[in-house]
């Protein structure tokens, strides 16, 4: 690590710590302020409810009906309790502290509290799990009757827990965004330019003078860069003039002089030892850094709606006679995934022809239109149209960003570049659904979609303003043809691999995370914010576990173990909602699903090459991987389809379980079938060795 | 006082937002209004009611100058023919008819021939069922030179009001089987009973040899309804029943069978009816005047003005009876019911 890189790392670390620290402190303040404000808020509401009840009792009393005579009092109290989620207890006691009417769960210790009633209103007290306010029923004042209204302590705690979770989510998202911002500034900063300049100097040290220094660099690094440029220029000029002098002399003397031959071989040696010229500095890393912010924003915008799209569909639901309700709710995601899957192989060549920057801009712009229009969607039908556009947008952005990375990250940079690309996707998966869920619960689905459109707009602007124009590059990959797919599907081992490993993995992932979990939330008394947190939890598990799993599963013989284990764990996750009811079961499901998917992803991809050895020789690795990805993504499409069909028939618990069982079965068969294929590979190897 | 304000507000929304706005706007005075007031020929069945008072109050509040020509039929159909003659002579700007009998007597059933009023626009009021009485083909447009206001709350709303006071599985009704109006009402109740899943127990008044209803055996018939399991006695629109109201209600109270009225005159009568869902006559009159205004001032053809009933009704409870019967209304009803 160079001095400058160390400096940069330290600078980023300090920046991050400062940001996270201040965020954590301000979150703490927000939370405690919220807690302080919540209790009086609840007291105020209880009082309002109490006064309106007393007013009603007063009206009956004015007609000469006494409290004891009143009919339907408990019905009124129950209705009030039902209309106000936080109210757990309403009771009326008389002057002998006898309970005349009561709704809600009675608790120990209430009698003692009633006994000390009297003497007018009392401030809210915490009694046996209720925040109780007591009001004298003034209309019957002479009798000293009291109305008691108890807000559930559990409700207050629930609200606080909910906001604590929100704050944690915001903290996590803030952390990742802070990282992004650091990269953003580091990419453009003088320090980065300085790092590039240091590489230039290091190159010069190795005898390479074949470069020019950009005006941008001279501007930010200043006199030093100019000095270095002058030095390089004078070396290059000296070499050039030597060449000219030699050429002239050579022609004059027609190569007859002995010392001229010596000069010639000396020049040849010089050329071997040093490089001269005016080439450009390789700045792939800087170009990648430019992509990072706009790409992050584009994916973030698209991830906003993950946690609530099925709920939004339910809001717009229009019956389609030949489709079941649940299926219609899944349709936007199904279409999205289908278009993403199909767009990928078709768009690769197009994005190269028009230029990555243009393609990226067009993709993001389509996304902006899709999100803004979806925010104003009139019915299910136009939402489907807008969401198909969103799928197209995602596909274009993915393909062109991937192409951009592959183009600018060459050689040893490539692995790093792809890691960067996957990293951006993962981080937006952490931040997008969670923030989107919180926003949706706060400002509504439509406003959140609108905001996603605005963020997409910023991203599109950054692409236009910052990315280099790279039109007219030669196409590197030929598009996938149907014939390629057909010839690959003749490989039986590959087909079994897809059917038992790749596709089930995607079916359970998309079916659960993007369809069932968001729809399941209201069933267990939760909301879109919770769905967002769950998807975030999944993404965080992935961020942590994928690199670990990739490292541990490096050994080829371990791969099938990892993939099978991944499938078995994912499948087991599906059994949890039935076994553990409520939010706990779904949290465990998401955790297990994240671990299962993380275990399988890297080794599964690595298994494609040995299985398709012959096809790779014929078609090239790019094409084979393209087909693999395409079929894997078809699994994405089937996820919500399978889930919707099962859900319509069996309800949530069984649907989770059935998909889980299916994936468990796939895990077992994957293991068994991959045993035979492994032994085949080994058999082949030993034959070849013989 | 407070309750009255709320009712007044309810009335505005009942009349319709446009009318309510018009009420707030300063009255429009046309040149001809200053020169000549509108002449309205009012025919009532048995003297002045709150309906006419509501009508006049509305006109006054809108600063519409009106000259009223008041005529009372004194429950005598023969007098209506004389009124028709007079109307032809003095040619008023509008004719107002109170109740089904007067309206049929003045403008005739639809498609009828004879010397009925046709060339002068007519607003009717207090007609329970304008379609059922064969005055108009439907409520959207009369297709004739008439429009008007009905004073009945829809039957399903009445049933919901009864249930909000006291849930029921069966209700009873006593009616005059010789009266078309009553038969139509009973038919409608039967339909709702089978649709909403409650039982309807029916008793008819005893008839003499000439087929006329007589008051014999009312108490026995009421007791039979109670014994059959009726929770409420429904007092529908039945002219003969109205004449025997006291006897019927006393019989019901004697066996502790709550009674439910559907018109203001019944609940306001001396008979101790327990409760009722009614259109206030005063409000009906105001709404009728609003229709008249559309014809006179806005120059709309009566055939283009829909026939409507008020959208807000008053649930009225006679607290004294409730206490006597030990049948107190549930606490919830104190939110919106009126007590007399």
PDB file of N, CA and C in Angstrom, chain A residues 599-679:
ATOM      1  N   UNK A 599     -24.374 -19.314   1.130  1.00  0.00           N
ATOM      2  CA  UNK A 599     -23.540 -20.499   1.002  1.00  0.00           C
ATOM      3  C   UNK A 599     -23.507 -20.987  -0.438  1.00  0.00           C
ATOM      4  N   UNK A 600     -24.663 -20.907  -1.102  1.00  0.00           N
ATOM      5  CA  UNK A 600     -24.788 -21.567  -2.395  1.00  0.00           C
ATOM      6  C   UNK A 600     -24.290 -20.724  -3.568  1.00  0.00           C
ATOM      7  N   UNK A 601     -24.413 -19.397  -3.470  1.00  0.00           N
ATOM      8  CA  UNK A 601     -24.242 -18.557  -4.666  1.00  0.00           C
ATOM      9  C   UNK A 601     -22.892 -18.745  -5.346  1.00  0.00           C
ATOM     10  N   UNK A 602     -21.796 -18.523  -4.593  1.00  0.00           N
ATOM     11  CA  UNK A 602     -20.478 -18.558  -5.236  1.00  0.00           C
ATOM     12  C   UNK A 602     -20.118 -19.957  -5.736  1.00  0.00           C
ATOM     13  N   UNK A 603     -20.233 -21.011  -4.888  1.00  0.00           N
ATOM     14  CA  UNK A 603     -19.844 -22.338  -5.376  1.00  0.00           C
ATOM     15  C   UNK A 603     -20.718 -22.808  -6.533  1.00  0.00           C
ATOM     16  N   UNK A 604     -21.983 -22.393  -6.525  1.00  0.00           N
ATOM     17  CA  UNK A 604     -22.880 -22.804  -7.605  1.00  0.00           C
ATOM     18  C   UNK A 604     -22.388 -22.260  -8.935  1.00  0.00           C
ATOM     19  N   UNK A 605     -22.032 -20.969  -8.947  1.00  0.00           N
ATOM     20  CA  UNK A 605     -21.525 -20.369 -10.173  1.00  0.00           C
ATOM     21  C   UNK A 605     -20.236 -21.069 -10.597  1.00  0.00           C
ATOM     22  N   UNK A 606     -19.409 -21.401  -9.608  1.00  0.00           N
ATOM     23  CA  UNK A 606     -18.140 -22.028  -9.929  1.00  0.00           C
ATOM     24  C   UNK A 606     -18.325 -23.422 -10.517  1.00  0.00           C
ATOM     25  N   UNK A 607     -19.466 -24.056 -10.236  1.00  0.00           N
ATOM     26  CA  UNK A 607     -19.697 -25.416 -10.736  1.00  0.00           C
ATOM     27  C   UNK A 607     -20.089 -25.439 -12.201  1.00  0.00           C
ATOM     28  N   UNK A 608     -20.513 -24.272 -12.736  1.00  0.00           N
ATOM     29  CA  UNK A 608     -20.985 -24.252 -14.122  1.00  0.00           C
ATOM     30  C   UNK A 608     -19.850 -24.662 -15.063  1.00  0.00           C
ATOM     31  N   UNK A 609     -18.676 -24.098 -14.828  1.00  0.00           N
ATOM     32  CA  UNK A 609     -17.567 -24.344 -15.761  1.00  0.00           C
ATOM     33  C   UNK A 609     -17.222 -25.830 -15.869  1.00  0.00           C
ATOM     34  N   UNK A 610     -16.989 -26.553 -14.770  1.00  0.00           N
ATOM     35  CA  UNK A 610     -16.665 -27.976 -14.930  1.00  0.00           C
ATOM     36  C   UNK A 610     -17.803 -28.776 -15.560  1.00  0.00           C
ATOM     37  N   UNK A 611     -19.043 -28.398 -15.263  1.00  0.00           N
ATOM     38  CA  UNK A 611     -20.165 -29.173 -15.821  1.00  0.00           C
ATOM     39  C   UNK A 611     -20.276 -28.929 -17.332  1.00  0.00           C
ATOM     40  N   UNK A 612     -19.987 -27.713 -17.754  1.00  0.00           N
ATOM     41  CA  UNK A 612     -20.176 -27.355 -19.164  1.00  0.00           C
ATOM     42  C   UNK A 612     -18.836 -27.210 -19.888  1.00  0.00           C
ATOM     43  N   UNK A 613     -17.891 -28.029 -19.523  1.00  0.00           N
ATOM     44  CA  UNK A 613     -16.536 -27.948 -20.089  1.00  0.00           C
ATOM     45  C   UNK A 613     -16.555 -27.923 -21.621  1.00  0.00           C
ATOM     46  N   UNK A 614     -17.279 -28.901 -22.182  1.00  0.00           N
ATOM     47  CA  UNK A 614     -17.300 -29.075 -23.636  1.00  0.00           C
ATOM     48  C   UNK A 614     -17.920 -27.840 -24.294  1.00  0.00           C
ATOM     49  N   UNK A 615     -19.057 -27.399 -23.737  1.00  0.00           N
ATOM     50  CA  UNK A 615     -19.780 -26.265 -24.318  1.00  0.00           C
ATOM     51  C   UNK A 615     -18.940 -25.001 -24.244  1.00  0.00           C
ATOM     52  N   UNK A 616     -18.155 -24.856 -23.148  1.00  0.00           N
ATOM     53  CA  UNK A 616     -17.326 -23.658 -23.019  1.00  0.00           C
ATOM     54  C   UNK A 616     -16.278 -23.638 -24.121  1.00  0.00           C
ATOM     55  N   UNK A 617     -15.740 -24.827 -24.440  1.00  0.00           N
ATOM     56  CA  UNK A 617     -14.754 -24.887 -25.522  1.00  0.00           C
ATOM     57  C   UNK A 617     -15.375 -24.482 -26.845  1.00  0.00           C
ATOM     58  N   UNK A 618     -16.642 -24.864 -27.048  1.00  0.00           N
ATOM     59  CA  UNK A 618     -17.312 -24.591 -28.317  1.00  0.00           C
ATOM     60  C   UNK A 618     -17.841 -23.160 -28.390  1.00  0.00           C
ATOM     61  N   UNK A 619     -18.487 -22.719 -27.325  1.00  0.00           N
ATOM     62  CA  UNK A 619     -19.235 -21.453 -27.380  1.00  0.00           C
ATOM     63  C   UNK A 619     -18.533 -20.303 -26.651  1.00  0.00           C
ATOM     64  N   UNK A 620     -17.582 -20.631 -25.823  1.00  0.00           N
ATOM     65  CA  UNK A 620     -16.936 -19.589 -25.025  1.00  0.00           C
ATOM     66  C   UNK A 620     -17.604 -19.471 -23.663  1.00  0.00           C
ATOM     67  N   UNK A 621     -16.811 -19.076 -22.686  1.00  0.00           N
ATOM     68  CA  UNK A 621     -17.322 -19.019 -21.319  1.00  0.00           C
ATOM     69  C   UNK A 621     -18.428 -17.972 -21.173  1.00  0.00           C
ATOM     70  N   UNK A 622     -18.256 -16.838 -21.865  1.00  0.00           N
ATOM     71  CA  UNK A 622     -19.232 -15.743 -21.755  1.00  0.00           C
ATOM     72  C   UNK A 622     -20.621 -16.215 -22.123  1.00  0.00           C
ATOM     73  N   UNK A 623     -20.724 -16.926 -23.234  1.00  0.00           N
ATOM     74  CA  UNK A 623     -22.038 -17.383 -23.693  1.00  0.00           C
ATOM     75  C   UNK A 623     -22.642 -18.374 -22.709  1.00  0.00           C
ATOM     76  N   UNK A 624     -21.805 -19.338 -22.261  1.00  0.00           N
ATOM     77  CA  UNK A 624     -22.313 -20.350 -21.337  1.00  0.00           C
ATOM     78  C   UNK A 624     -22.815 -19.686 -20.059  1.00  0.00           C
ATOM     79  N   UNK A 625     -22.040 -18.752 -19.518  1.00  0.00           N
ATOM     80  CA  UNK A 625     -22.462 -18.081 -18.293  1.00  0.00           C
ATOM     81  C   UNK A 625     -23.721 -17.256 -18.545  1.00  0.00           C
ATOM     82  N   UNK A 626     -23.806 -16.679 -19.742  1.00  0.00           N
ATOM     83  CA  UNK A 626     -24.992 -15.898 -20.107  1.00  0.00           C
ATOM     84  C   UNK A 626     -26.237 -16.770 -20.055  1.00  0.00           C
ATOM     85  N   UNK A 627     -26.148 -17.967 -20.629  1.00  0.00           N
ATOM     86  CA  UNK A 627     -27.292 -18.874 -20.635  1.00  0.00           C
ATOM     87  C   UNK A 627     -27.627 -19.283 -19.200  1.00  0.00           C
ATOM     88  N   UNK A 628     -26.572 -19.579 -18.425  1.00  0.00           N
ATOM     89  CA  UNK A 628     -26.790 -19.961 -17.020  1.00  0.00           C
ATOM     90  C   UNK A 628     -27.558 -18.873 -16.279  1.00  0.00           C
ATOM     91  N   UNK A 629     -27.093 -17.632 -16.448  1.00  0.00           N
ATOM     92  CA  UNK A 629     -27.765 -16.514 -15.763  1.00  0.00           C
ATOM     93  C   UNK A 629     -29.214 -16.371 -16.227  1.00  0.00           C
ATOM     94  N   UNK A 630     -29.410 -16.516 -17.535  1.00  0.00           N
ATOM     95  CA  UNK A 630     -30.754 -16.363 -18.094  1.00  0.00           C
ATOM     96  C   UNK A 630     -31.705 -17.358 -17.433  1.00  0.00           C
ATOM     97  N   UNK A 631     -31.270 -18.631 -17.360  1.00  0.00           N
ATOM     98  CA  UNK A 631     -32.171 -19.660 -16.823  1.00  0.00           C
ATOM     99  C   UNK A 631     -32.364 -19.456 -15.320  1.00  0.00           C
ATOM    100  N   UNK A 632     -31.294 -19.063 -14.670  1.00  0.00           N
ATOM    101  CA  UNK A 632     -31.406 -18.771 -13.246  1.00  0.00           C
ATOM    102  C   UNK A 632     -32.457 -17.669 -13.016  1.00  0.00           C
ATOM    103  N   UNK A 633     -32.437 -16.669 -13.881  1.00  0.00           N
ATOM    104  CA  UNK A 633     -33.375 -15.555 -13.718  1.00  0.00           C
ATOM    105  C   UNK A 633     -34.793 -15.958 -14.051  1.00  0.00           C
ATOM    106  N   UNK A 634     -34.950 -16.985 -14.907  1.00  0.00           N
ATOM    107  CA  UNK A 634     -36.303 -17.492 -15.136  1.00  0.00           C
ATOM    108  C   UNK A 634     -36.850 -18.010 -13.801  1.00  0.00           C
ATOM    109  N   UNK A 635     -35.946 -18.553 -12.980  1.00  0.00           N
ATOM    110  CA  UNK A 635     -36.339 -18.973 -11.623  1.00  0.00           C
ATOM    111  C   UNK A 635     -36.921 -17.801 -10.850  1.00  0.00           C
ATOM    112  N   UNK A 636     -36.344 -16.611 -11.012  1.00  0.00           N
ATOM    113  CA  UNK A 636     -36.879 -15.400 -10.369  1.00  0.00           C
ATOM    114  C   UNK A 636     -38.335 -15.186 -10.743  1.00  0.00           C
ATOM    115  N   UNK A 637     -38.642 -15.474 -12.025  1.00  0.00           N
ATOM    116  CA  UNK A 637     -40.009 -15.268 -12.505  1.00  0.00           C
ATOM    117  C   UNK A 637     -40.940 -16.270 -11.851  1.00  0.00           C
ATOM    118  N   UNK A 638     -40.464 -17.527 -11.743  1.00  0.00           N
ATOM    119  CA  UNK A 638     -41.327 -18.569 -11.197  1.00  0.00           C
ATOM    120  C   UNK A 638     -41.577 -18.392  -9.709  1.00  0.00           C
ATOM    121  N   UNK A 639     -40.641 -17.739  -9.025  1.00  0.00           N
ATOM    122  CA  UNK A 639     -40.798 -17.561  -7.570  1.00  0.00           C
ATOM    123  C   UNK A 639     -42.162 -17.024  -7.196  1.00  0.00           C
ATOM    124  N   UNK A 640     -42.500 -15.778  -7.614  1.00  0.00           N
ATOM    125  CA  UNK A 640     -43.810 -15.236  -7.235  1.00  0.00           C
ATOM    126  C   UNK A 640     -44.971 -16.010  -7.840  1.00  0.00           C
ATOM    127  N   UNK A 641     -44.761 -16.628  -9.026  1.00  0.00           N
ATOM    128  CA  UNK A 641     -45.866 -17.386  -9.640  1.00  0.00           C
ATOM    129  C   UNK A 641     -46.235 -18.551  -8.738  1.00  0.00           C
ATOM    130  N   UNK A 642     -45.214 -19.364  -8.377  1.00  0.00           N
ATOM    131  CA  UNK A 642     -45.455 -20.529  -7.531  1.00  0.00           C
ATOM    132  C   UNK A 642     -46.069 -20.081  -6.205  1.00  0.00           C
ATOM    133  N   UNK A 643     -45.484 -19.041  -5.617  1.00  0.00           N
ATOM    134  CA  UNK A 643     -45.962 -18.573  -4.316  1.00  0.00           C
ATOM    135  C   UNK A 643     -47.415 -18.118  -4.402  1.00  0.00           C
ATOM    136  N   UNK A 644     -47.763 -17.386  -5.465  1.00  0.00           N
ATOM    137  CA  UNK A 644     -49.122 -16.849  -5.593  1.00  0.00           C
ATOM    138  C   UNK A 644     -50.135 -17.977  -5.741  1.00  0.00           C
ATOM    139  N   UNK A 645     -49.800 -18.959  -6.586  1.00  0.00           N
ATOM    140  CA  UNK A 645     -50.741 -20.057  -6.821  1.00  0.00           C
ATOM    141  C   UNK A 645     -50.972 -20.827  -5.515  1.00  0.00           C
ATOM    142  N   UNK A 646     -49.878 -21.116  -4.794  1.00  0.00           N
ATOM    143  CA  UNK A 646     -50.016 -21.855  -3.533  1.00  0.00           C
ATOM    144  C   UNK A 646     -50.770 -21.016  -2.497  1.00  0.00           C
ATOM    145  N   UNK A 647     -50.452 -19.717  -2.461  1.00  0.00           N
ATOM    146  CA  UNK A 647     -51.049 -18.846  -1.448  1.00  0.00           C
ATOM    147  C   UNK A 647     -52.565 -18.790  -1.597  1.00  0.00           C
ATOM    148  N   UNK A 648     -53.022 -18.705  -2.833  1.00  0.00           N
ATOM    149  CA  UNK A 648     -54.464 -18.633  -3.084  1.00  0.00           C
ATOM    150  C   UNK A 648     -55.170 -19.854  -2.487  1.00  0.00           C
ATOM    151  N   UNK A 649     -54.495 -21.009  -2.544  1.00  0.00           N
ATOM    152  CA  UNK A 649     -55.118 -22.260  -2.095  1.00  0.00           C
ATOM    153  C   UNK A 649     -54.893 -22.530  -0.621  1.00  0.00           C
ATOM    154  N   UNK A 650     -53.662 -22.282  -0.155  1.00  0.00           N
ATOM    155  CA  UNK A 650     -53.282 -22.847   1.151  1.00  0.00           C
ATOM    156  C   UNK A 650     -53.047 -21.808   2.245  1.00  0.00           C
ATOM    157  N   UNK A 651     -52.982 -20.539   1.938  1.00  0.00           N
ATOM    158  CA  UNK A 651     -52.682 -19.559   2.990  1.00  0.00           C
ATOM    159  C   UNK A 651     -51.174 -19.471   3.216  1.00  0.00           C
ATOM    160  N   UNK A 652     -50.774 -18.524   4.070  1.00  0.00           N
ATOM    161  CA  UNK A 652     -49.345 -18.203   4.189  1.00  0.00           C
ATOM    162  C   UNK A 652     -48.503 -19.343   4.754  1.00  0.00           C
ATOM    163  N   UNK A 653     -48.920 -19.874   5.919  1.00  0.00           N
ATOM    164  CA  UNK A 653     -48.098 -20.874   6.608  1.00  0.00           C
ATOM    165  C   UNK A 653     -47.748 -22.039   5.706  1.00  0.00           C
ATOM    166  N   UNK A 654     -48.771 -22.629   5.096  1.00  0.00           N
ATOM    167  CA  UNK A 654     -48.551 -23.802   4.248  1.00  0.00           C
ATOM    168  C   UNK A 654     -47.753 -23.451   3.003  1.00  0.00           C
ATOM    169  N   UNK A 655     -47.980 -22.244   2.453  1.00  0.00           N
ATOM    170  CA  UNK A 655     -47.255 -21.861   1.245  1.00  0.00           C
ATOM    171  C   UNK A 655     -45.756 -21.774   1.528  1.00  0.00           C
ATOM    172  N   UNK A 656     -45.403 -21.101   2.636  1.00  0.00           N
ATOM    173  CA  UNK A 656     -43.991 -21.053   3.033  1.00  0.00           C
ATOM    174  C   UNK A 656     -43.452 -22.480   3.155  1.00  0.00           C
ATOM    175  N   UNK A 657     -44.226 -23.332   3.849  1.00  0.00           N
ATOM    176  CA  UNK A 657     -43.755 -24.676   4.150  1.00  0.00           C
ATOM    177  C   UNK A 657     -43.610 -25.511   2.884  1.00  0.00           C
ATOM    178  N   UNK A 658     -44.590 -25.406   1.970  1.00  0.00           N
ATOM    179  CA  UNK A 658     -44.544 -26.225   0.757  1.00  0.00           C
ATOM    180  C   UNK A 658     -43.352 -25.841  -0.109  1.00  0.00           C
ATOM    181  N   UNK A 659     -43.120 -24.540  -0.265  1.00  0.00           N
ATOM    182  CA  UNK A 659     -41.965 -24.113  -1.057  1.00  0.00           C
ATOM    183  C   UNK A 659     -40.691 -24.575  -0.362  1.00  0.00           C
ATOM    184  N   UNK A 660     -40.676 -24.469   0.978  1.00  0.00           N
ATOM    185  CA  UNK A 660     -39.515 -24.931   1.740  1.00  0.00           C
ATOM    186  C   UNK A 660     -39.253 -26.410   1.508  1.00  0.00           C
ATOM    187  N   UNK A 661     -40.327 -27.212   1.591  1.00  0.00           N
ATOM    188  CA  UNK A 661     -40.183 -28.657   1.384  1.00  0.00           C
ATOM    189  C   UNK A 661     -39.640 -28.959  -0.006  1.00  0.00           C
ATOM    190  N   UNK A 662     -40.169 -28.246  -0.987  1.00  0.00           N
ATOM    191  CA  UNK A 662     -39.723 -28.435  -2.368  1.00  0.00           C
ATOM    192  C   UNK A 662     -38.228 -28.163  -2.480  1.00  0.00           C
ATOM    193  N   UNK A 663     -37.775 -27.077  -1.848  1.00  0.00           N
ATOM    194  CA  UNK A 663     -36.354 -26.734  -1.942  1.00  0.00           C
ATOM    195  C   UNK A 663     -35.505 -27.743  -1.152  1.00  0.00           C
ATOM    196  N   UNK A 664     -36.052 -28.237  -0.028  1.00  0.00           N
ATOM    197  CA  UNK A 664     -35.351 -29.293   0.722  1.00  0.00           C
ATOM    198  C   UNK A 664     -35.129 -30.504  -0.182  1.00  0.00           C
ATOM    199  N   UNK A 665     -36.198 -30.891  -0.863  1.00  0.00           N
ATOM    200  CA  UNK A 665     -36.128 -32.032  -1.780  1.00  0.00           C
ATOM    201  C   UNK A 665     -35.082 -31.778  -2.868  1.00  0.00           C
ATOM    202  N   UNK A 666     -35.098 -30.557  -3.407  1.00  0.00           N
ATOM    203  CA  UNK A 666     -34.127 -30.191  -4.441  1.00  0.00           C
ATOM    204  C   UNK A 666     -32.713 -30.291  -3.877  1.00  0.00           C
ATOM    205  N   UNK A 667     -32.551 -29.871  -2.618  1.00  0.00           N
ATOM    206  CA  UNK A 667     -31.229 -29.919  -1.983  1.00  0.00           C
ATOM    207  C   UNK A 667     -30.714 -31.347  -1.932  1.00  0.00           C
ATOM    208  N   UNK A 668     -31.604 -32.255  -1.525  1.00  0.00           N
ATOM    209  CA  UNK A 668     -31.196 -33.665  -1.430  1.00  0.00           C
ATOM    210  C   UNK A 668     -30.854 -34.207  -2.813  1.00  0.00           C
ATOM    211  N   UNK A 669     -31.747 -33.934  -3.790  1.00  0.00           N
ATOM    212  CA  UNK A 669     -31.470 -34.500  -5.110  1.00  0.00           C
ATOM    213  C   UNK A 669     -30.236 -33.841  -5.733  1.00  0.00           C
ATOM    214  N   UNK A 670     -30.039 -32.573  -5.434  1.00  0.00           N
ATOM    215  CA  UNK A 670     -28.828 -31.923  -5.947  1.00  0.00           C
ATOM    216  C   UNK A 670     -27.589 -32.656  -5.440  1.00  0.00           C
ATOM    217  N   UNK A 671     -27.619 -32.957  -4.144  1.00  0.00           N
ATOM    218  CA  UNK A 671     -26.457 -33.631  -3.546  1.00  0.00           C
ATOM    219  C   UNK A 671     -26.231 -34.989  -4.208  1.00  0.00           C
ATOM    220  N   UNK A 672     -27.330 -35.736  -4.343  1.00  0.00           N
ATOM    221  CA  UNK A 672     -27.202 -37.094  -4.893  1.00  0.00           C
ATOM    222  C   UNK A 672     -26.739 -37.066  -6.345  1.00  0.00           C
ATOM    223  N   UNK A 673     -27.363 -36.169  -7.140  1.00  0.00           N
ATOM    224  CA  UNK A 673     -26.991 -36.152  -8.564  1.00  0.00           C
ATOM    225  C   UNK A 673     -25.601 -35.589  -8.755  1.00  0.00           C
ATOM    226  N   UNK A 674     -25.206 -34.640  -7.888  1.00  0.00           N
ATOM    227  CA  UNK A 674     -23.873 -34.075  -8.089  1.00  0.00           C
ATOM    228  C   UNK A 674     -22.792 -35.059  -7.652  1.00  0.00           C
ATOM    229  N   UNK A 675     -23.130 -36.058  -6.812  1.00  0.00           N
ATOM    230  CA  UNK A 675     -22.164 -37.111  -6.475  1.00  0.00           C
ATOM    231  C   UNK A 675     -21.758 -37.809  -7.752  1.00  0.00           C
ATOM    232  N   UNK A 676     -22.787 -38.199  -8.531  1.00  0.00           N
ATOM    233  CA  UNK A 676     -22.468 -38.962  -9.732  1.00  0.00           C
ATOM    234  C   UNK A 676     -21.687 -38.099 -10.718  1.00  0.00           C
ATOM    235  N   UNK A 677     -22.085 -36.812 -10.818  1.00  0.00           N
ATOM    236  CA  UNK A 677     -21.367 -36.000 -11.806  1.00  0.00           C
ATOM    237  C   UNK A 677     -19.928 -35.773 -11.367  1.00  0.00           C
ATOM    238  N   UNK A 678     -19.744 -35.633 -10.048  1.00  0.00           N
ATOM    239  CA  UNK A 678     -18.391 -35.426  -9.548  1.00  0.00           C
ATOM    240  C   UNK A 678     -17.537 -36.639  -9.880  1.00  0.00           C
ATOM    241  N   UNK A 679     -18.102 -37.835  -9.584  1.00  0.00           N
ATOM    242  CA  UNK A 679     -17.321 -39.047  -9.830  1.00  0.00           C
ATOM    243  C   UNK A 679     -17.047 -39.156 -11.319  1.00  0.00           C
TER     244      UNK A 679
END
